[in-house]
């Protein structure tokens, strides 16, 4: 089934033979082996496979399948054996448990007992039961055999539950039964097996079977006994062959923490997170690791003290907390294994892995189908419609097209985050990047100030939550704790209604999205948002904003990292030291974090083009970054001040821009995402364009090298007036309609009072746009537009199509709407419309 798209390889050492010992073979004639298997109570993992779920459960069947079928690919699985379903049922019958189980379940169903009381009673029945002599001898004998294979008197083992209906795509029993680690000795193994049987009746397992229609006496339990991997002296974790939040299928997600993997599985620690891009794993010289996030890893689980508990929790050292558990080669090795396992099973997989601290070898200790994303309908999106009525309390510009309800949380500062309740409606004067942690937890956002291009509007679109901006008086009108409905589904104006107003949600079938000659792309700044919208059939990303990544993830002014030792602000110095823990070179923190954010965005659309706009902060925004005030002037009008291209070659920021370039090089050359196109914002003059291109080349980003394209934002009238000359310097244009409209009409785009004058459809603006498209076409240069107007105004979309624009880039929430606008415009204008007619 493996088609060669992804390469599998070992990380360290040679692959295991079927028994799990390198160079050994399975003992097929030894007396003990035959006796234990012949009993019907025991199966060696090397003898079972995917067809044996009914006998040894999903977990053990999967382990055997990997041992039997994937050893040639270098995937290591610890050897071991499993008790069979036959053993479970004979244990139940020998102890006369069937009628007792049925009676206790009926007591709970009838209300004569609580789930907790019945569950406790059922587990006690199993724990007090005894193994039949022949079964006890079979388990003990298999354990002796396993110990002999390991060359140990009594090998330490992991004893895991494996239900016969678990780990199926339609029925996830994972995590409902118990696992016992560092079990040593015959008596301890038998006791752990008995406790595994009992764990078939944990409260959560009883409730799950009841909810999903499984009879409690139709599910058996197999126990897997595996040689322990000494992860207590190294690390362990979980990995998925799919993004667990968005369902994006082209990444492997790996979590890692120090010590035994139970710390990650149980959620008691904050692990490292690594994300690897699968399609580039087979390319030589590339390291397609999209991101590496250092977890706090405050505690770990290790072997217990001699004579005490089998395992114990201990605090990690400062050095462990500040260091990644896995190096790059180990991350890539595990990712290759994940791809091989996924390909073998033909579906996304959820796996557990462990690293042996004594040998340095990596092992896969579990593999099961991923079940959450597998049940999602990937072809549907949501649309909303009010069906009830309520008293209107506030109105403003609608952002998005959703409806949300919740209690008002009226905040004046992001410092009040402790007051915010998840799922509340955030009401405030306006937002900036400091508000993002709260915004992510909100059901909706309502602000007094701001327009369609304000921070609140942009972030809410990317978070896919409704927002009302520019209401004027929401903070005065809406009271804390008041139940409200926020509606953005009624057109360009949105409303806050009193109480909960009934609404309907309609699924939009993505399979019905029309095809268009004009490319429709996305505007994205938030890396997580890029993966969230991967299902949209977009033609790429027309605008990826670096400043969003800097604001939310990096938080530090780049020059404060370049000159870290010279910082005069001690508070900023200490904060930077905290944020960059684990980075000896502080500038490497900026490069690593920025590259990670860009890479996630670029991977979401690979191999389609992703246009990354270099930083376009205003000086006041830069000053708000940690350590920023030391490096930023106080400007009267930052919107027209030291921003965009003018910073890149200036001695006050040139070293900071070099860090941005290093991040782009890492994404394109090291990770391999060469679909990234660089775009220069707010480039005022031809001389400035030449200076910026020289700086790019000096930082290893020469236009044309490694097929690198460099675009320029067309947002200053000079870019249009001198379009022919700019065409000689850049590979394409991206119209920033917000700034272009502002500068052509002389209107502050964020002014509440002037928002009626801010109109991209004004003839002065549209003539500039048409002129640019014509001139660019004459010089074989592409032109796109990244702005909100096509989403809100079908007439503007028709205008752009008629003018022959190559692409329109919109926020994800407006994509479907714009696709239909563009398709209608192309159909209305016939085959002669759009970019196809322009000859490009």
mmCIF file of C-alpha atoms in Angstrom, residues 381-390 400-405 466 485-491 495 497 500-508:
data_model
loop_
_atom_site.group_PDB
_atom_site.id
_atom_site.type_symbol
_atom_site.label_atom_id
_atom_site.label_comp_id
_atom_site.label_asym_id
_atom_site.label_seq_id
_atom_site.Cartn_x
_atom_site.Cartn_y
_atom_site.Cartn_z
ATOM 1 C CA UNK A 381 -19.103 24.929 5.976
ATOM 2 C CA UNK A 382 -21.638 26.824 8.065
ATOM 3 C CA UNK A 383 -23.920 29.739 7.167
ATOM 4 C CA UNK A 384 -26.317 31.470 9.584
ATOM 5 C CA UNK A 385 -29.826 32.997 9.465
ATOM 6 C CA UNK A 386 -31.930 34.630 12.200
ATOM 7 C CA UNK A 387 -35.410 33.142 12.588
ATOM 8 C CA UNK A 388 -36.396 34.877 15.830
ATOM 9 C CA UNK A 389 -36.696 38.520 16.847
ATOM 10 C CA UNK A 390 -35.272 40.656 19.604
ATOM 11 C CA UNK A 400 -18.043 37.794 9.224
ATOM 12 C CA UNK A 401 -21.462 36.293 8.620
ATOM 13 C CA UNK A 402 -22.090 34.219 11.753
ATOM 14 C CA UNK A 403 -24.401 34.504 14.756
ATOM 15 C CA UNK A 404 -23.326 33.994 18.369
ATOM 16 C CA UNK A 405 -24.970 34.230 21.756
ATOM 17 C CA UNK A 466 -18.521 37.278 14.486
ATOM 18 C CA UNK A 485 -27.177 37.731 20.477
ATOM 19 C CA UNK A 486 -24.587 39.112 18.062
ATOM 20 C CA UNK A 487 -25.749 38.911 14.447
ATOM 21 C CA UNK A 488 -23.478 39.452 11.442
ATOM 22 C CA UNK A 489 -25.659 37.576 8.960
ATOM 23 C CA UNK A 490 -27.890 40.463 7.847
ATOM 24 C CA UNK A 491 -25.606 42.306 5.459
ATOM 25 C CA UNK A 495 -26.645 44.128 15.378
ATOM 26 C CA UNK A 497 -29.998 41.897 20.154
ATOM 27 C CA UNK A 500 -31.109 34.798 22.910
ATOM 28 C CA UNK A 501 -32.538 35.120 19.393
ATOM 29 C CA UNK A 502 -33.243 31.874 17.563
ATOM 30 C CA UNK A 503 -31.181 31.299 14.456
ATOM 31 C CA UNK A 504 -30.559 28.571 11.918
ATOM 32 C CA UNK A 505 -27.246 27.214 10.725
ATOM 33 C CA UNK A 506 -26.981 25.951 7.164
ATOM 34 C CA UNK A 507 -24.231 23.712 5.871
ATOM 35 C CA UNK A 508 -22.625 24.970 2.672
#
